[in-house]
CSV table of C-alpha atoms and ligand atoms in Angstrom, one decimal:
chain,number,residue,atom,x,y,z
A,16,LYS,CA,-128.3,13.6,-12.8
A,17,TYR,CA,-126.4,11.8,-10.4
A,18,GLN,CA,-129.0,10.7,-7.1
A,19,ALA,CA,-127.4,7.7,-6.6
A,20,VAL,CA,-123.5,6.3,-5.9
A,21,ILE,CA,-122.9,3.0,-6.0
A,22,PHE,CA,-119.5,2.2,-4.6
A,23,ASP,CA,-116.8,-0.6,-4.9
A,24,LEU,CA,-115.9,-2.1,-2.4
A,25,ASP,CA,-112.2,-3.7,-2.4
A,26,GLY,CA,-109.4,-0.7,-3.5
A,27,VAL,CA,-112.4,1.7,-3.1
A,28,ILE,CA,-113.4,1.7,0.5
A,29,CYS,CA,-110.7,0.1,2.0
A,30,SER,CA,-107.9,-2.0,0.6
A,31,THR,CA,-107.7,-5.5,1.0
A,32,ASP,CA,-105.7,-6.9,-1.7
A,33,THR,CA,-103.1,-7.6,0.7
A,34,TYR,CA,-104.7,-9.9,3.1
A,35,HIS,CA,-106.5,-11.8,-0.3
A,36,TYR,CA,-102.9,-11.5,-1.3
A,37,GLN,CA,-101.5,-13.7,2.2
A,38,ALA,CA,-104.9,-16.2,1.9
A,39,TRP,CA,-104.0,-17.2,-2.0
A,40,LYS,CA,-100.7,-17.1,-0.9
A,41,ALA,CA,-101.0,-19.8,2.0
A,42,ILE,CA,-102.7,-22.0,-0.5
A,43,ALA,CA,-101.2,-21.4,-3.4
A,44,ASP,CA,-97.7,-22.7,-1.3
A,45,GLU,CA,-99.6,-25.9,-0.3
A,46,LEU,CA,-100.5,-27.0,-3.9
A,47,LYS,CA,-97.1,-26.5,-4.7
A,48,ILE,CA,-98.5,-23.8,-7.9
A,49,PRO,CA,-96.0,-20.7,-8.2
A,50,PHE,CA,-98.1,-17.5,-6.6
A,51,ASN,CA,-97.3,-13.8,-7.6
A,52,GLU,CA,-98.4,-10.4,-7.2
A,53,THR,CA,-99.3,-10.0,-10.3
A,54,ILE,CA,-101.7,-13.2,-10.8
A,55,ASN,CA,-103.3,-11.3,-7.7
A,56,HIS,CA,-104.0,-8.4,-9.2
A,57,ARG,CA,-105.5,-10.6,-12.0
A,58,LEU,CA,-108.0,-11.3,-9.0
A,59,ARG,CA,-109.4,-8.2,-8.3
A,60,GLY,CA,-113.0,-7.6,-8.8
A,61,VAL,CA,-113.5,-11.3,-10.0
A,62,SER,CA,-115.3,-14.1,-7.6
A,63,ARG,CA,-113.3,-16.3,-5.5
A,64,MET,CA,-114.6,-19.4,-7.0
A,65,GLU,CA,-112.9,-17.8,-10.6
A,66,SER,CA,-110.2,-16.4,-8.4
A,67,PHE,CA,-109.3,-19.5,-7.5
A,68,GLU,CA,-109.8,-20.5,-11.5
A,69,ILE,CA,-107.0,-18.4,-12.5
A,70,ILE,CA,-104.6,-19.7,-9.8
A,71,LEU,CA,-105.3,-23.0,-11.5
A,72,GLU,CA,-104.1,-22.9,-14.0
A,73,LYS,CA,-100.2,-22.7,-13.6
A,74,TYR,CA,-101.4,-26.2,-11.9
A,75,ASP,CA,-101.0,-29.9,-13.8
A,76,LYS,CA,-103.0,-31.5,-12.3
A,77,GLU,CA,-107.1,-32.6,-12.6
A,78,MET,CA,-108.8,-30.8,-9.2
A,79,SER,CA,-112.4,-32.1,-8.3
A,80,ARG,CA,-115.4,-29.7,-7.9
A,81,GLU,CA,-115.8,-30.5,-4.7
A,82,GLU,CA,-111.6,-30.8,-4.2
A,83,LYS,CA,-112.1,-26.7,-5.6
A,84,VAL,CA,-115.0,-25.8,-2.7
A,85,SER,CA,-112.3,-26.9,-0.1
A,86,TRP,CA,-109.5,-25.2,-1.2
A,87,THR,CA,-111.7,-21.9,-1.8
A,88,GLU,CA,-113.4,-22.3,2.0
A,89,LYS,CA,-110.1,-23.1,3.1
A,90,LYS,CA,-108.4,-19.5,2.2
A,91,ASN,CA,-111.8,-17.5,2.5
A,92,GLU,CA,-110.7,-19.2,6.4
A,93,ILE,CA,-107.7,-17.5,6.1
A,94,TYR,CA,-108.7,-13.9,4.4
A,95,LYS,CA,-111.0,-13.7,7.7
A,96,GLU,CA,-109.1,-14.4,10.1
A,97,LEU,CA,-106.4,-11.9,8.7
A,98,LEU,CA,-109.4,-9.1,8.3
A,99,LYS,CA,-109.9,-9.0,12.2
A,100,ASN,CA,-106.9,-7.2,11.7
A,101,MET,CA,-108.7,-4.5,10.4
A,102,SER,CA,-111.1,-1.7,12.4
A,103,PRO,CA,-111.9,1.9,11.8
A,104,ALA,CA,-108.8,3.0,11.5
A,105,ASP,CA,-108.6,1.5,8.5
A,106,LEU,CA,-111.1,4.0,6.9
A,107,SER,CA,-109.9,6.7,5.5
A,108,GLU,CA,-110.3,10.8,6.4
A,109,GLU,CA,-110.4,11.3,3.1
A,110,VAL,CA,-113.1,8.5,2.0
A,111,LYS,CA,-114.9,8.8,5.3
A,112,SER,CA,-115.5,12.4,4.4
A,113,THR,CA,-116.4,12.7,0.9
A,114,LEU,CA,-119.0,10.3,1.5
A,115,ASP,CA,-120.5,12.0,4.2
A,116,ALA,CA,-120.3,15.2,1.9
A,117,LEU,CA,-122.2,13.2,-1.1
A,118,ARG,CA,-124.3,11.9,1.8
A,119,GLU,CA,-125.4,15.4,2.5
A,120,LYS,CA,-125.9,16.9,-1.0
A,121,GLY,CA,-128.3,14.1,-0.7
A,122,LEU,CA,-127.2,11.6,-2.9
A,123,LEU,CA,-128.0,7.8,-2.1
A,124,LEU,CA,-124.4,6.0,-1.7
A,125,ALA,CA,-124.8,2.2,-2.3
A,126,ILE,CA,-122.0,-0.7,-2.1
A,127,GLY,CA,-121.5,-3.1,-5.3
A,128,SER,CA,-119.2,-5.7,-4.4
A,129,SER,CA,-118.3,-9.3,-5.8
A,130,SER,CA,-117.2,-10.6,-2.1
A,131,LYS,CA,-119.5,-12.4,0.3
A,132,ASN,CA,-116.8,-10.9,3.1
A,133,ALA,CA,-118.6,-7.4,2.5
A,134,GLY,CA,-120.3,-6.9,5.3
A,135,PHE,CA,-118.0,-8.4,8.0
A,136,ILE,CA,-115.8,-6.0,5.9
A,137,LEU,CA,-118.2,-3.1,6.5
A,138,GLY,CA,-118.8,-3.3,10.1
A,139,GLN,CA,-114.6,-3.7,11.0
A,140,LEU,CA,-114.7,-0.5,9.4
A,141,GLY,CA,-117.5,0.6,11.7
A,142,LEU,CA,-119.9,1.6,8.5
A,143,GLY,CA,-122.2,-1.8,9.1
A,144,GLU,CA,-125.2,0.8,9.1
A,145,TYR,CA,-124.1,3.7,7.7
A,146,PHE,CA,-124.6,2.7,3.5
A,147,ASP,CA,-128.1,2.6,2.0
A,148,ALA,CA,-128.3,-0.3,0.3
A,149,VAL,CA,-125.2,-3.0,0.3
A,150,SER,CA,-125.1,-6.0,-3.4
A,151,ASP,CA,-122.9,-8.4,-2.5
A,152,GLY,CA,-121.8,-11.8,-3.6
A,153,ASN,CA,-124.4,-13.7,-1.1
A,154,ASN,CA,-127.2,-11.5,-3.9
A,155,ILE,CA,-125.7,-12.6,-7.0
A,156,THR,CA,-125.8,-15.3,-9.1
A,157,LYS,CA,-122.8,-13.9,-11.7
A,158,SER,CA,-120.0,-12.1,-10.9
A,159,LYS,CA,-118.7,-8.7,-12.1
A,160,PRO,CA,-117.9,-8.0,-15.3
A,161,ASP,CA,-121.7,-9.1,-15.7
A,162,PRO,CA,-124.2,-5.8,-14.4
A,163,GLU,CA,-126.3,-8.4,-11.6
A,164,VAL,CA,-124.8,-7.0,-8.0
A,165,PHE,CA,-125.6,-3.6,-10.0
A,166,VAL,CA,-128.4,-3.6,-11.3
A,167,LYS,CA,-129.5,-5.0,-7.9
A,168,ALA,CA,-128.1,-2.1,-5.2
A,169,ALA,CA,-130.1,0.3,-7.7
A,170,GLN,CA,-133.1,-2.1,-7.4
A,171,PHE,CA,-132.1,-2.2,-3.7
A,172,ILE,CA,-131.8,2.0,-3.4
A,173,GLY,CA,-135.3,2.7,-5.8
A,174,LYS,CA,-133.2,4.4,-8.6
A,175,GLU,CA,-132.6,4.1,-12.0
A,176,PRO,CA,-129.5,2.9,-13.6
A,177,GLU,CA,-129.3,6.4,-15.8
A,178,VAL,CA,-129.2,8.3,-11.9
A,179,CYS,CA,-127.1,6.0,-10.7
A,180,LEU,CA,-122.8,6.7,-10.3
A,181,VAL,CA,-120.3,3.4,-10.0
A,182,VAL,CA,-116.8,4.1,-8.8
A,183,GLU,CA,-114.6,1.5,-9.5
A,184,ASP,CA,-111.0,0.2,-9.7
A,185,ALA,CA,-111.0,-2.9,-11.6
A,186,LYS,CA,-111.6,-3.0,-15.2
A,187,ALA,CA,-114.0,-6.1,-14.7
A,188,GLY,CA,-115.9,-3.6,-12.6
A,189,VAL,CA,-116.2,-1.0,-15.4
A,190,GLU,CA,-117.3,-3.7,-17.3
A,191,ALA,CA,-119.8,-4.2,-14.9
A,192,ALA,CA,-121.3,-0.3,-15.0
A,193,LYS,CA,-121.8,0.0,-18.2
A,194,ALA,CA,-123.2,-3.4,-19.0
A,195,GLY,CA,-125.6,-2.7,-16.8
A,196,GLY,CA,-126.6,1.3,-17.8
A,197,MET,CA,-124.4,3.1,-15.3
A,198,ASP,CA,-121.9,5.6,-15.9
A,199,CYS,CA,-118.9,5.2,-14.0
A,200,ALA,CA,-116.0,7.0,-12.0
A,201,ALA,CA,-111.9,5.1,-12.3
A,202,ILE,CA,-110.3,5.3,-9.6
A,203,GLY,CA,-106.6,3.9,-9.2
A,204,ASP,CA,-105.7,0.9,-12.1
A,205,ALA,CA,-108.9,1.0,-13.4
A,206,VAL,CA,-108.7,4.9,-14.8
A,207,LYS,CA,-106.1,2.8,-17.3
A,208,CYS,CA,-108.6,0.6,-18.7
A,209,GLY,CA,-110.0,4.3,-20.6
A,210,MET,CA,-113.8,2.6,-20.5
A,211,ALA,CA,-114.9,5.6,-18.0
A,212,GLU,CA,-117.0,8.7,-18.1
A,213,HIS,CA,-115.0,10.0,-15.5
A,214,ASN,CA,-111.8,9.2,-13.8
A,215,LEU,CA,-110.6,10.2,-10.7
A,216,SER,CA,-107.3,11.0,-9.0
A,217,THR,CA,-108.3,11.0,-5.4
A,218,PHE,CA,-111.6,10.2,-3.8
A,219,ALA,CA,-112.3,13.3,-3.1
A,220,ASP,CA,-112.3,13.4,-6.8
A,221,LEU,CA,-116.2,12.5,-6.8
A,222,LEU,CA,-117.3,15.6,-5.0
A,223,GLN,CA,-116.6,17.5,-8.5
A,224,VAL,CA,-118.4,14.9,-10.4
A,225,VAL,CA,-121.1,14.8,-8.9
A,226,GLN,CA,-121.5,18.8,-8.8
A,227,GLU,CA,-120.8,19.1,-11.8
A,228,SER,CA,-122.8,17.1,-13.3
B,4,G6P,C1,-113.5,-8.5,-4.6
B,4,G6P,C2,-111.9,-8.9,-5.0
B,4,G6P,C3,-112.2,-9.7,-5.8
B,4,G6P,C4,-112.5,-11.3,-4.7
B,4,G6P,C5,-114.4,-11.3,-4.8
B,4,G6P,C6,-114.4,-12.0,-3.7
B,4,G6P,O1,-114.3,-8.3,-5.9
B,4,G6P,O2,-111.8,-7.2,-5.7
B,4,G6P,O3,-110.7,-9.9,-5.3
B,4,G6P,O4,-112.1,-12.1,-5.7
B,4,G6P,O5,-114.2,-9.6,-4.0
B,4,G6P,O6,-114.1,-11.3,-3.0
B,4,G6P,P1,-114.5,-13.2,-1.3
B,4,G6P,O7,-114.6,-12.1,-0.2
B,4,G6P,O8,-115.8,-13.0,-1.8
B,4,G6P,O9,-113.6,-13.9,-1.2
B,5,MG,MG1,-112.4,-3.4,-6.6
């Protein structure tokens, strides 16, 4: 059934959670806003500005649009500096060999990520030229749970949504896949939402899901 797999990036192909956390924590500290892992968790799959709006729920002053833009830019500078620590060693053997096996079976492989840093991260991981298409925060106007990022990914590889399988670790991403008319394989935290067609306990389980489809 499936002819293509569209992967979320952060939390699926690699883990950037602690870098996001450290960068947002630096901003929150400067603004004297309480910030912890639980709040950080809510930022998964959510765009940069929407993430900041969530952090600002605990801020009791007013902030102009320009100020918000400037704080999110600052966060991104810190985040990008931290991303320089990433290297091909951060790509797990399991992920790489599963991707290679899927490709060997003739499936097209794409990225569907809300991040504007997706290209940079893929480059750091040594996957700069690997995927057949990359749909990310730079080519969308609405972030997950809106389906736009996945719909664009399917268009980029020339496949109908029905033959695409999305792999997601965030509830917002599973919702986005569903809204785009695509099946979803949940991994990690997204399994809990119980909304996906398939639930993976390991990334390599994906092979079996595709084989049995
Ligand atoms: C991914 C992450 C989110 C992040 C978003 C935007 O979806 O899971 O936590 O907020 O990308 O990332 P960016 O790199 O553009 O700030
Ligand atoms: Mg994710």
